[in-house]
CSV table of C-alpha atoms and ligand atoms in Angstrom, one decimal:
chain,number,residue,atom,x,y,z
A,1,MET,CA,-10.3,-29.7,11.0
A,2,ASN,CA,-10.0,-26.7,8.7
A,3,ARG,CA,-9.9,-27.4,5.0
A,4,VAL,CA,-8.1,-25.4,2.2
A,5,VAL,CA,-8.6,-26.6,-1.3
A,6,ILE,CA,-6.6,-25.1,-4.2
A,7,ASN,CA,-7.0,-25.7,-7.9
A,8,PRO,CA,-3.5,-25.5,-9.4
A,9,ASN,CA,-4.8,-25.3,-12.9
A,10,GLY,CA,-7.5,-22.8,-12.3
A,11,GLY,CA,-5.5,-19.6,-12.4
A,12,ASN,CA,-5.7,-17.1,-15.3
A,13,LYS,CA,-5.0,-13.8,-13.6
A,14,LYS,CA,-1.7,-12.4,-12.3
A,15,ILE,CA,-1.5,-10.9,-8.9
A,16,SER,CA,-0.3,-7.5,-9.7
A,17,ARG,CA,3.0,-6.8,-8.0
A,18,HIS,CA,1.7,-3.3,-7.3
A,19,ILE,CA,-0.5,-4.8,-4.6
A,20,TYR,CA,2.7,-4.7,-2.5
A,21,GLY,CA,3.2,-1.0,-3.0
A,22,HIS,CA,3.9,1.8,-0.5
A,23,PHE,CA,2.7,5.3,0.4
A,24,SER,CA,5.0,8.0,1.8
A,25,GLU,CA,3.7,11.4,2.7
A,26,HIS,CA,5.2,14.7,4.0
A,27,LEU,CA,3.9,13.8,7.4
A,28,GLY,CA,5.8,13.6,10.6
A,29,ARG,CA,9.1,11.7,10.1
A,30,CYS,CA,8.2,9.7,7.1
A,31,ILE,CA,10.1,11.8,4.5
A,32,TYR,CA,12.3,13.9,6.8
A,33,GLY,CA,14.3,11.6,9.0
A,34,GLY,CA,12.8,8.5,7.4
A,35,PHE,CA,14.0,8.7,3.8
A,36,TRP,CA,15.7,12.0,3.6
A,37,VAL,CA,18.5,13.2,5.9
A,38,GLY,CA,20.3,15.6,3.5
A,39,GLU,CA,23.6,15.3,1.8
A,40,ASP,CA,25.6,16.7,4.8
A,41,SER,CA,24.2,14.3,7.3
A,42,PRO,CA,26.5,11.9,9.2
A,43,ILE,CA,23.9,9.2,8.5
A,44,PRO,CA,25.2,7.3,5.5
A,45,ASN,CA,23.3,8.5,2.5
A,46,VAL,CA,23.3,8.8,-1.3
A,47,ARG,CA,22.5,12.3,-2.4
A,48,GLY,CA,20.6,12.8,0.9
A,49,ILE,CA,18.7,9.6,0.9
A,50,ARG,CA,19.4,7.0,3.7
A,51,LYS,CA,21.3,4.0,2.5
A,52,ASP,CA,20.0,1.6,5.3
A,53,VAL,CA,16.4,2.3,4.4
A,54,VAL,CA,17.0,1.9,0.7
A,55,ALA,CA,18.7,-1.5,1.2
A,56,ALA,CA,15.9,-2.7,3.4
A,57,LEU,CA,13.2,-1.7,0.9
A,58,LYS,CA,15.0,-3.2,-2.0
A,59,LYS,CA,15.0,-6.5,-0.3
A,60,ILE,CA,11.2,-6.7,-0.3
A,61,LYS,CA,11.1,-5.5,-3.9
A,62,VAL,CA,9.0,-2.4,-3.4
A,63,PRO,CA,7.1,-2.1,-6.7
A,64,ASN,CA,5.9,1.5,-6.4
A,65,LEU,CA,5.8,4.4,-4.1
A,66,ARG,CA,3.0,6.9,-3.7
A,67,TRP,CA,3.9,10.6,-2.9
A,68,PRO,CA,3.6,13.4,-1.7
A,69,GLY,CA,0.3,12.7,0.1
A,70,GLY,CA,-2.3,12.1,1.4
A,71,CYS,CA,-3.9,15.3,2.6
A,72,PHE,CA,-0.6,17.1,2.0
A,73,ALA,CA,-0.9,16.5,-1.8
A,74,ASP,CA,-3.8,18.8,-2.1
A,75,GLU,CA,-1.8,21.7,-0.6
A,76,TYR,CA,1.4,20.9,-2.4
A,77,HIS,CA,2.6,23.1,-5.2
A,78,TRP,CA,5.3,21.2,-7.0
A,79,LYS,CA,7.2,24.1,-8.4
A,80,ASP,CA,8.1,25.1,-4.8
A,81,GLY,CA,10.1,21.8,-4.6
A,82,ILE,CA,12.4,22.2,-7.6
A,83,GLY,CA,15.6,24.2,-8.3
A,84,PRO,CA,18.4,25.1,-5.8
A,85,ARG,CA,17.3,23.9,-2.4
A,86,ALA,CA,18.3,27.1,-0.6
A,87,GLU,CA,16.0,29.1,-2.8
A,88,ARG,CA,12.9,27.0,-2.4
A,89,PRO,CA,10.0,28.7,-0.7
A,90,LYS,CA,8.8,27.4,2.6
A,91,MET,CA,5.2,26.5,3.5
A,92,VAL,CA,3.2,25.4,6.5
A,93,ASN,CA,2.1,21.8,6.6
A,94,THR,CA,-1.3,22.6,8.0
A,95,HIS,CA,-2.5,19.0,8.1
A,96,TRP,CA,0.3,17.5,10.0
A,97,GLY,CA,1.5,19.3,13.1
A,98,GLY,CA,1.6,22.8,11.5
A,99,VAL,CA,5.3,22.4,11.0
A,100,THR,CA,7.3,24.4,8.4
A,101,GLU,CA,8.0,22.5,5.2
A,102,ASP,CA,11.2,23.7,3.6
A,103,ASN,CA,10.6,21.8,0.4
A,104,SER,CA,14.0,20.3,0.4
A,105,PHE,CA,12.6,17.0,-0.7
A,106,GLY,CA,10.8,17.6,-4.0
A,107,THR,CA,10.2,16.1,-7.4
A,108,HIS,CA,13.9,15.4,-8.2
A,109,GLU,CA,14.6,13.9,-4.8
A,110,PHE,CA,11.5,11.7,-4.9
A,111,LEU,CA,12.3,10.4,-8.4
A,112,ASP,CA,15.9,9.8,-7.4
A,113,LEU,CA,14.6,7.8,-4.4
A,114,CYS,CA,12.5,5.6,-6.7
A,115,GLU,CA,15.6,5.1,-8.9
A,116,GLN,CA,17.7,4.1,-5.9
A,117,LEU,CA,14.9,1.7,-4.9
A,118,SER,CA,15.1,-0.1,-8.3
A,119,GLU,CA,17.2,-3.1,-8.7
A,120,PRO,CA,18.9,-3.4,-12.2
A,121,GLY,CA,17.3,-6.3,-14.1
A,122,LEU,CA,14.1,-6.2,-12.1
A,123,PRO,CA,11.0,-4.1,-12.7
A,124,ARG,CA,11.7,-0.7,-11.4
A,125,CYS,CA,10.1,0.9,-8.3
A,126,GLU,CA,7.5,3.0,-10.1
A,127,PRO,CA,6.7,6.4,-8.9
A,128,TYR,CA,3.1,7.2,-8.2
A,129,ILE,CA,2.5,11.0,-7.9
A,130,CYS,CA,-0.7,12.3,-6.4
A,131,GLY,CA,-1.6,15.6,-8.0
A,132,ASN,CA,-3.2,18.6,-6.3
A,133,VAL,CA,-6.9,19.0,-7.3
A,134,GLY,CA,-8.1,20.6,-4.0
A,135,SER,CA,-6.1,23.8,-4.2
A,136,GLY,CA,-4.1,23.5,-7.4
A,137,THR,CA,-4.9,24.4,-11.0
A,138,VAL,CA,-5.4,22.2,-14.0
A,139,GLN,CA,-2.3,23.9,-15.5
A,140,GLU,CA,-0.2,23.0,-12.5
A,141,LEU,CA,-1.0,19.3,-12.8
A,142,SER,CA,-0.6,19.4,-16.6
A,143,GLN,CA,2.8,21.0,-16.3
A,144,TRP,CA,4.0,18.6,-13.7
A,145,VAL,CA,3.3,15.7,-16.1
A,146,GLU,CA,5.1,17.5,-18.8
A,147,TYR,CA,8.0,18.3,-16.5
A,148,CYS,CA,8.4,14.6,-15.6
A,149,ASN,CA,7.6,12.9,-18.9
A,150,PHE,CA,8.3,15.1,-22.0
A,151,ASP,CA,11.4,14.2,-23.9
A,152,GLY,CA,11.8,17.2,-26.3
A,153,ILE,CA,11.9,21.0,-26.3
A,154,SER,CA,9.2,22.6,-24.2
A,155,PRO,CA,9.0,25.0,-21.3
A,156,MET,CA,8.7,22.3,-18.7
A,157,ALA,CA,11.3,19.9,-20.2
A,158,ASP,CA,13.7,22.8,-20.5
A,159,LEU,CA,13.1,23.7,-16.9
A,160,ARG,CA,13.8,20.1,-15.9
A,161,LYS,CA,17.0,20.2,-17.8
A,162,LYS,CA,18.0,23.5,-16.2
A,163,ASN,CA,17.5,21.8,-12.9
A,164,GLY,CA,19.9,19.1,-13.7
A,165,ARG,CA,17.9,16.2,-15.3
A,166,ASP,CA,18.1,15.7,-19.0
A,167,ALA,CA,16.1,12.5,-19.5
A,168,PRO,CA,12.4,12.3,-18.6
A,169,TRP,CA,11.5,10.0,-15.7
A,170,ASP,CA,8.5,8.4,-17.5
A,171,VAL,CA,6.1,8.6,-14.5
A,172,ARG,CA,3.1,6.4,-15.3
A,173,PHE,CA,0.9,6.5,-12.2
A,174,TRP,CA,-0.8,9.8,-11.5
A,175,GLY,CA,-3.5,10.4,-8.8
A,176,ILE,CA,-6.0,13.0,-9.7
A,177,GLY,CA,-6.5,14.4,-6.2
A,178,ASN,CA,-6.6,12.7,-2.8
A,179,GLU,CA,-9.7,12.2,-0.6
A,180,SER,CA,-11.5,14.8,-2.5
A,181,TRP,CA,-14.6,13.9,-0.4
A,182,GLY,CA,-12.6,15.2,2.7
A,183,CYS,CA,-9.3,16.9,3.2
A,184,GLY,CA,-8.9,17.2,-0.6
A,185,GLY,CA,-11.7,19.7,-1.0
A,186,ASN,CA,-14.8,18.4,0.7
A,187,MET,CA,-16.4,17.8,-2.7
A,188,THR,CA,-19.6,16.0,-3.6
A,189,PRO,CA,-19.1,13.0,-5.9
A,190,GLU,CA,-20.8,14.8,-8.8
A,191,PHE,CA,-18.5,17.9,-8.4
A,192,TYR,CA,-15.4,15.8,-8.1
A,193,ALA,CA,-16.3,13.6,-11.1
A,194,ASP,CA,-16.6,16.7,-13.3
A,195,ASN,CA,-13.4,18.0,-11.9
A,196,TYR,CA,-11.7,14.7,-12.5
A,197,ARG,CA,-12.7,14.8,-16.2
A,198,ARG,CA,-11.2,18.2,-16.5
A,199,TYR,CA,-7.9,17.6,-14.7
A,200,ALA,CA,-7.4,14.2,-16.2
A,201,THR,CA,-7.9,15.5,-19.7
A,202,TYR,CA,-4.7,17.6,-19.5
A,203,ALA,CA,-2.6,14.9,-17.9
A,204,ARG,CA,-1.2,14.1,-21.3
A,205,ASN,CA,0.7,11.2,-22.7
A,206,TYR,CA,4.2,12.3,-24.0
A,207,GLY,CA,6.3,10.1,-26.3
A,208,LYS,CA,6.1,6.5,-25.1
A,209,SER,CA,4.6,7.4,-21.7
A,210,ASN,CA,1.1,6.1,-21.1
A,211,VAL,CA,-0.3,7.9,-18.1
A,212,PHE,CA,-2.3,5.6,-15.8
A,213,LYS,CA,-4.9,7.9,-14.2
A,214,ILE,CA,-6.2,7.1,-10.7
A,215,ALA,CA,-9.4,8.9,-9.7
A,216,CYS,CA,-10.1,9.6,-6.1
A,217,GLY,CA,-12.4,6.8,-5.0
A,218,PRO,CA,-14.5,6.2,-1.9
A,219,ASN,CA,-13.8,6.3,1.8
A,220,ASP,CA,-14.4,2.8,3.0
A,221,SER,CA,-18.2,1.9,2.5
A,222,ASN,CA,-19.3,5.0,0.6
A,223,TYR,CA,-20.8,3.0,-2.2
A,224,GLU,CA,-22.6,6.0,-3.6
A,225,TRP,CA,-19.3,7.7,-4.3
A,226,THR,CA,-18.2,4.7,-6.4
A,227,ARG,CA,-21.5,4.6,-8.2
A,228,VAL,CA,-21.4,8.3,-9.2
A,229,LEU,CA,-17.8,8.2,-10.2
A,230,MET,CA,-18.2,5.1,-12.3
A,231,GLU,CA,-21.3,6.4,-14.0
A,232,LYS,CA,-19.6,9.7,-14.9
A,233,THR,CA,-16.3,8.3,-16.0
A,234,CYS,CA,-16.9,4.8,-17.4
A,235,GLY,CA,-19.2,3.2,-19.9
A,236,GLU,CA,-19.7,1.8,-23.4
A,237,ARG,CA,-17.6,4.5,-25.1
A,238,GLY,CA,-14.6,3.6,-22.9
A,239,ASN,CA,-13.2,4.6,-19.5
A,240,LEU,CA,-11.7,7.9,-18.5
A,241,ILE,CA,-10.2,6.3,-15.5
A,242,ASP,CA,-7.6,3.5,-15.2
A,243,GLY,CA,-7.8,3.2,-11.4
A,244,LEU,CA,-10.3,4.1,-8.7
A,245,SER,CA,-8.7,4.6,-5.2
A,246,LEU,CA,-10.2,3.1,-2.0
A,247,HIS,CA,-9.1,4.2,1.4
A,248,TYR,CA,-9.8,2.0,4.5
A,249,TYR,CA,-8.0,2.0,7.8
A,250,THR,CA,-8.2,-0.7,10.5
A,251,VAL,CA,-9.1,1.3,13.6
A,252,PRO,CA,-9.9,-0.9,16.6
A,253,GLY,CA,-11.6,1.9,18.6
A,254,GLU,CA,-13.3,5.3,18.0
A,255,TRP,CA,-11.4,8.0,16.1
A,256,SER,CA,-11.2,9.9,19.3
A,257,HIS,CA,-9.7,6.9,21.2
A,258,LYS,CA,-8.3,4.4,18.7
A,259,GLY,CA,-6.4,2.3,21.2
A,260,SER,CA,-2.7,1.7,21.9
A,261,ALA,CA,-0.4,0.1,19.3
A,262,THR,CA,1.2,-2.2,21.9
A,263,GLU,CA,-1.0,-2.2,25.1
A,264,PHE,CA,-4.1,-4.0,24.2
A,265,GLY,CA,-6.1,-7.1,25.3
A,266,GLU,CA,-7.8,-10.0,23.6
A,267,GLY,CA,-10.9,-8.1,22.8
A,268,GLU,CA,-9.0,-5.4,20.9
A,269,TRP,CA,-7.0,-8.1,19.1
A,270,LEU,CA,-10.3,-9.7,17.8
A,271,ILE,CA,-12.0,-6.4,17.0
A,272,THR,CA,-8.9,-5.4,15.0
A,273,MET,CA,-9.1,-8.7,13.1
A,274,ARG,CA,-12.8,-8.3,12.4
A,275,LYS,CA,-12.0,-4.8,11.0
A,276,ALA,CA,-9.2,-6.2,8.9
A,277,TYR,CA,-11.5,-8.9,7.4
A,278,PHE,CA,-13.9,-6.2,6.4
A,279,MET,CA,-11.6,-5.3,3.5
A,280,ASP,CA,-13.1,-8.3,1.7
A,281,GLU,CA,-16.6,-7.1,1.9
A,282,LEU,CA,-15.5,-3.6,0.8
A,283,LEU,CA,-13.8,-5.0,-2.3
A,284,ARG,CA,-16.7,-7.3,-3.1
A,285,LYS,CA,-19.3,-4.5,-2.9
A,286,HIS,CA,-17.3,-1.8,-4.7
A,287,SER,CA,-16.4,-4.3,-7.4
A,288,GLU,CA,-20.0,-5.2,-7.9
A,289,ILE,CA,-20.8,-1.5,-8.6
A,290,MET,CA,-17.8,-1.2,-10.9
A,291,ASP,CA,-18.8,-4.3,-12.8
A,292,LYS,CA,-22.0,-2.6,-13.9
A,293,TYR,CA,-20.1,0.2,-15.7
A,294,ASP,CA,-16.9,-1.6,-16.5
A,295,PRO,CA,-17.8,-5.3,-17.0
A,296,LYS,CA,-14.5,-6.1,-18.6
A,297,LYS,CA,-12.7,-4.9,-15.4
A,298,LYS,CA,-10.4,-2.5,-17.3
A,299,ALA,CA,-10.3,-0.1,-14.3
A,300,GLY,CA,-8.5,-1.4,-11.3
A,301,ILE,CA,-9.2,-0.7,-7.6
A,302,VAL,CA,-6.2,1.1,-6.1
A,303,VAL,CA,-6.3,0.7,-2.3
A,304,ASP,CA,-3.8,3.5,-2.0
A,305,GLU,CA,-4.2,3.9,1.8
A,306,TRP,CA,-4.7,0.9,4.1
A,307,GLY,CA,-3.3,-0.2,7.4
A,308,THR,CA,-3.8,0.1,11.2
A,309,TRP,CA,-4.3,3.4,12.8
A,310,PHE,CA,-3.8,3.6,16.6
A,311,ASP,CA,-3.2,6.4,19.1
A,312,VAL,CA,0.2,8.0,18.7
A,313,GLU,CA,3.0,6.7,20.9
A,314,PRO,CA,2.9,8.5,24.2
A,315,GLY,CA,5.0,11.6,24.3
A,316,THR,CA,5.2,12.0,20.5
A,317,ASN,CA,3.7,14.8,18.4
A,318,PRO,CA,0.0,14.0,17.8
A,319,GLY,CA,0.2,15.5,14.4
A,320,PHE,CA,3.0,13.1,13.4
A,321,LEU,CA,1.0,9.8,13.7
A,322,TYR,CA,3.9,7.8,14.9
A,323,GLN,CA,2.9,4.4,16.2
A,324,GLN,CA,4.7,1.1,17.1
A,325,ASN,CA,4.0,-2.1,15.2
A,326,SER,CA,3.3,-5.5,16.8
A,327,LEU,CA,2.5,-9.0,15.9
A,328,ARG,CA,-1.1,-7.8,15.6
A,329,ASP,CA,0.0,-5.6,12.7
A,330,ALA,CA,1.6,-8.6,11.0
A,331,LEU,CA,-1.7,-10.5,11.1
A,332,VAL,CA,-3.5,-7.5,9.8
A,333,ALA,CA,-1.0,-7.3,6.9
A,334,GLY,CA,-1.3,-11.0,6.2
A,335,ILE,CA,-5.1,-10.9,6.1
A,336,HIS,CA,-5.1,-7.8,3.8
A,337,PHE,CA,-2.6,-9.5,1.4
A,338,ASN,CA,-4.7,-12.7,1.3
A,339,ILE,CA,-7.8,-10.6,0.5
A,340,PHE,CA,-6.0,-8.5,-2.2
A,341,ASN,CA,-4.5,-11.6,-3.8
A,342,ASN,CA,-7.9,-13.2,-3.9
A,343,HIS,CA,-9.4,-10.1,-5.6
A,344,ALA,CA,-6.6,-10.0,-8.2
A,345,GLU,CA,-9.2,-9.6,-11.0
A,346,ARG,CA,-10.1,-6.1,-9.8
A,347,VAL,CA,-7.4,-5.0,-7.3
A,348,PHE,CA,-4.5,-3.6,-9.3
A,349,MET,CA,-2.6,-1.7,-6.6
A,350,ALA,CA,-2.4,-1.2,-2.9
A,351,ASN,CA,-0.2,1.1,-0.8
A,352,ILE,CA,0.3,0.7,2.9
A,353,ALA,CA,0.1,3.8,5.0
A,354,GLN,CA,2.8,4.5,5.5
A,355,THR,CA,6.3,3.2,4.7
A,356,ILE,CA,8.3,4.8,7.6
A,357,ASN,CA,7.5,6.3,11.0
A,358,VAL,CA,3.8,6.9,10.3
A,359,LEU,CA,0.9,4.6,11.0
A,360,GLN,CA,1.4,0.9,10.0
A,361,SER,CA,5.1,1.4,9.1
A,362,ILE,CA,7.4,-1.2,7.8
A,363,VAL,CA,10.5,0.7,9.0
A,364,LEU,CA,11.1,2.9,12.1
A,365,THR,CA,14.0,5.2,12.5
A,366,GLU,CA,15.5,7.2,15.3
A,367,GLY,CA,18.5,9.3,14.3
A,368,GLY,CA,20.9,6.9,12.6
A,369,ARG,CA,19.2,3.8,13.9
A,370,MET,CA,16.6,1.7,12.0
A,371,VAL,CA,14.4,-1.1,13.0
A,372,LEU,CA,12.2,-3.4,10.8
A,373,THR,CA,8.7,-4.0,12.0
A,374,PRO,CA,6.7,-7.2,12.0
A,375,THR,CA,4.8,-5.7,9.0
A,376,TYR,CA,8.1,-5.5,7.1
A,377,HIS,CA,8.5,-9.2,7.5
A,378,VAL,CA,5.1,-9.9,6.1
A,379,PHE,CA,6.0,-7.9,3.0
A,380,ASP,CA,9.2,-9.9,2.8
A,381,MET,CA,7.3,-13.2,3.1
A,382,TYR,CA,4.6,-12.4,0.6
A,383,LYS,CA,6.9,-11.0,-2.1
A,384,VAL,CA,6.7,-14.4,-3.8
A,385,HIS,CA,3.2,-13.6,-4.9
A,386,GLN,CA,4.3,-10.5,-6.9
A,387,ASP,CA,3.2,-11.1,-10.5
A,388,ALA,CA,2.6,-14.8,-9.9
A,389,VAL,CA,-0.7,-16.3,-11.2
A,390,LYS,CA,-3.4,-16.3,-8.6
A,391,LEU,CA,-4.8,-19.8,-7.8
A,392,PRO,CA,-8.4,-20.1,-6.7
A,393,VAL,CA,-8.6,-21.0,-3.0
A,394,PHE,CA,-11.5,-22.5,-1.1
A,395,VAL,CA,-11.3,-22.2,2.7
A,396,GLU,CA,-13.4,-24.0,5.3
A,397,SER,CA,-12.4,-22.5,8.6
A,398,ASP,CA,-13.1,-23.2,12.3
A,399,ASP,CA,-14.5,-20.2,14.1
A,400,VAL,CA,-13.0,-17.9,16.8
A,401,ARG,CA,-15.5,-16.4,19.2
A,402,LEU,CA,-15.9,-12.6,19.3
A,403,GLY,CA,-18.5,-11.4,21.8
A,404,PHE,CA,-21.7,-12.7,20.4
A,405,GLY,CA,-20.3,-13.4,17.0
A,406,THR,CA,-17.6,-15.4,15.4
A,407,LEU,CA,-14.7,-14.9,13.0
A,408,PRO,CA,-12.9,-17.4,10.7
A,409,ALA,CA,-9.7,-18.5,12.4
A,410,ILE,CA,-7.8,-18.8,9.1
A,411,SER,CA,-7.4,-16.9,5.9
A,412,ALA,CA,-5.5,-18.1,2.8
A,413,SER,CA,-4.3,-17.1,-0.7
A,414,ALA,CA,-2.2,-18.9,-3.3
A,415,SER,CA,-0.3,-18.4,-6.5
A,416,ILE,CA,1.9,-20.2,-8.9
A,417,ASP,CA,5.1,-18.6,-10.3
A,418,ASP,CA,7.0,-18.8,-13.6
A,419,ASP,CA,9.0,-21.8,-12.2
A,420,ASP,CA,5.8,-23.7,-11.3
A,421,ARG,CA,6.4,-23.2,-7.6
A,422,ILE,CA,3.1,-22.9,-5.7
A,423,HIS,CA,3.0,-20.5,-2.7
A,424,VAL,CA,0.3,-20.7,-0.2
A,425,SER,CA,0.0,-18.0,2.5
A,426,LEU,CA,-2.0,-18.6,5.6
A,427,THR,CA,-3.0,-16.6,8.7
A,428,ASN,CA,-4.3,-17.9,12.0
A,429,ILE,CA,-5.9,-15.2,14.3
A,430,ASP,CA,-6.7,-17.6,17.1
A,431,LEU,CA,-4.8,-16.5,20.1
A,432,LYS,CA,-4.8,-19.8,21.9
A,433,ASN,CA,-5.2,-22.6,19.5
A,434,ASP,CA,-3.1,-24.0,16.8
A,435,GLN,CA,-5.2,-24.7,13.7
A,436,LYS,CA,-4.8,-28.0,11.9
A,437,ILE,CA,-5.4,-27.6,8.2
A,438,SER,CA,-6.0,-30.3,5.5
A,439,LEU,CA,-4.4,-28.7,2.4
A,440,ASP,CA,-5.6,-30.2,-0.8
A,441,ILE,CA,-3.9,-29.0,-4.0
A,442,ARG,CA,-6.2,-30.8,-6.4
A,443,GLY,CA,-4.4,-33.3,-8.7
A,444,LEU,CA,-1.0,-32.5,-7.4
A,445,SER,CA,1.1,-35.0,-5.5
A,446,ALA,CA,3.5,-32.7,-3.7
A,447,LYS,CA,7.2,-33.7,-3.8
A,448,SER,CA,8.5,-31.1,-1.4
A,449,VAL,CA,7.2,-28.4,0.9
A,450,SER,CA,9.1,-25.8,2.8
A,451,GLY,CA,7.8,-22.8,4.7
A,452,SER,CA,8.4,-19.7,6.8
A,453,ILE,CA,6.5,-18.3,9.8
A,454,ILE,CA,6.0,-15.0,11.7
A,455,THR,CA,4.8,-15.5,15.2
A,456,SER,CA,5.8,-14.6,18.8
A,457,ALA,CA,5.1,-15.5,22.4
A,458,ALA,CA,2.8,-12.5,23.1
A,459,MET,CA,0.4,-10.8,20.8
A,460,GLN,CA,1.8,-7.4,21.8
A,461,ASP,CA,5.4,-8.4,20.9
A,462,HIS,CA,7.2,-5.8,18.8
A,463,ASN,CA,10.7,-4.8,17.7
A,464,THR,CA,12.5,-1.9,19.3
A,465,PHE,CA,15.8,-0.2,18.6
A,466,ASP,CA,17.3,-2.1,21.5
A,467,LYS,CA,15.6,-5.4,20.7
A,468,PRO,CA,15.2,-5.4,17.0
A,469,ASP,CA,14.6,-9.1,16.5
A,470,VAL,CA,11.7,-10.0,18.8
A,471,VAL,CA,9.4,-10.6,15.8
A,472,GLY,CA,10.9,-11.9,12.6
A,473,ILE,CA,10.8,-14.7,10.1
A,474,ALA,CA,11.6,-18.3,11.1
A,475,LYS,CA,11.7,-21.6,9.3
A,476,PHE,CA,8.4,-23.4,9.5
A,477,ASN,CA,8.4,-27.2,9.6
A,478,ASP,CA,4.8,-28.1,10.5
A,479,ALA,CA,3.6,-28.8,6.9
A,480,VAL,CA,3.7,-32.5,6.2
A,481,ILE,CA,3.0,-34.4,3.0
A,482,SER,CA,0.5,-37.2,3.6
A,483,GLY,CA,-0.6,-39.0,0.5
A,484,SER,CA,-2.1,-36.5,-2.0
A,485,LYS,CA,-2.6,-33.9,0.7
A,486,LEU,CA,-0.7,-31.8,3.1
A,487,THR,CA,-1.4,-31.5,6.8
A,488,VAL,CA,-0.4,-28.1,8.2
A,489,THR,CA,-0.4,-27.2,11.9
A,490,LEU,CA,-0.7,-23.4,12.0
A,491,PRO,CA,0.4,-22.1,15.4
A,492,ALA,CA,-1.8,-19.6,17.2
A,493,LYS,CA,-1.4,-16.0,16.0
A,494,SER,CA,0.8,-16.7,13.1
A,495,VAL,CA,1.4,-15.9,9.4
A,496,VAL,CA,2.9,-18.6,7.3
A,497,THR,CA,3.9,-19.0,3.7
A,498,LEU,CA,4.6,-22.4,2.1
A,499,GLU,CA,6.4,-23.3,-1.0
A,500,ILE,CA,5.3,-26.5,-2.7
A,501,ALA,CA,6.7,-28.2,-5.6
A,502,GLY,CA,4.9,-31.0,-7.5
B,601,AHR,O1,-2.3,8.5,6.0
B,601,AHR,C1,-2.7,9.6,6.8
B,601,AHR,C2,-3.8,10.4,6.1
B,601,AHR,O2,-5.0,9.6,6.1
B,601,AHR,C3,-3.7,10.8,4.7
B,601,AHR,O3,-3.0,12.0,4.5
B,601,AHR,C4,-5.1,11.0,4.2
B,601,AHR,O4,-5.2,10.8,2.9
B,601,AHR,C5,-5.8,10.0,5.1
B,601,AHR,O5,-7.0,10.6,5.7
């Protein structure tokens, strides 16, 4: 039998709510058609932003939204996206399908979106703007920060007011370039680190704003990039970075043939799971390097692009990266969140790629229709961990066979919230077998347990516009209190979250 042991008094670090963050790029139908339909659209909207999408995202308490890219960010010149829409210059989106970008969604529209996504009384949905280091100037980035954050008389604050916004937005999160090792300029780590120091210097704090600067970090296991960046930006005299990004995609096949999102066999399921589990090794190894230069863990890892990447849906524009989302994606999301929660000491933020209609989306749209994907439901289920205190978890798992190797069948993470409720999240990747778990919350005699589950009959099951409820959240009743422990029977291919009160 599997064993999960949790120490309910061993937590001293909050799971940052920003781990449950999002990423939305000017790519395919993420912004245009996904969020933005324009004020004259018959699709219900507030100032051009879809009402249905905003309502769905508010429900899962989206803590932050990264924008405008991605690769797009390093070609984006923000001044093209302000002022009267009809007068904004157009550009070619060279990375994503070579389509014409008319800049109708710019800084004001993005920050309006973040405000619409914020629920009064709760922490706001914080904007995370990724600046252009690849083809933009230091002055451009510096002025963008001034435009968004300065509350006084200055050229950029005056321009903002002229464009209809008096109060600054107080944008805290700023990315200093994206994938500077690749689409963001093909830089060496040394060259980027020097550039980072320069661009970041002029991203000023205005008034009460305290800019949180996120350096472009490594692509998956490029540990040398992390080492050079940390060496050149952190040390005894203090850190020049607040966050270091990490990008890692779960790609079951080769980049040239990644595999279908919905037509796959058991082998592809298991390879996908193995690749999802790899996030743990990445975080451990990058953290070890960071510990050397930043032993107090002041700089956080910001996994600002993660998720599955499959072949595009047949018949769709290859440059738009539109893919379906199945129960397999839900397991990938659950595994990632368990790993992120367990690395709460170092992981400050994570942003799934991408919110709508691109890669591992949580929402798909088609004209006025919208469907929530299995991944959406995992975000919904795991929102209980946002800003709760992480509890140390020990897992002893049965194995699932993968070719000549094995994978642990279950993964787990746990937290305790302000009302002393303990939440335990569990995943079972085994396609055939339920997993029985002895769950021991040390020293706690549980008085009540309730739970919710995401599973489905077939691993390829997914939601469509005609059948939107194939994969969703159901009540879970297979956690039973027996003495000082709980016995949980976790169905094959499932994600479960339990709520336990002592
Ligand atoms: O998310 C799609 C793309 O993947 C992003 O634009 C880029 O940063 C990454 O390579």
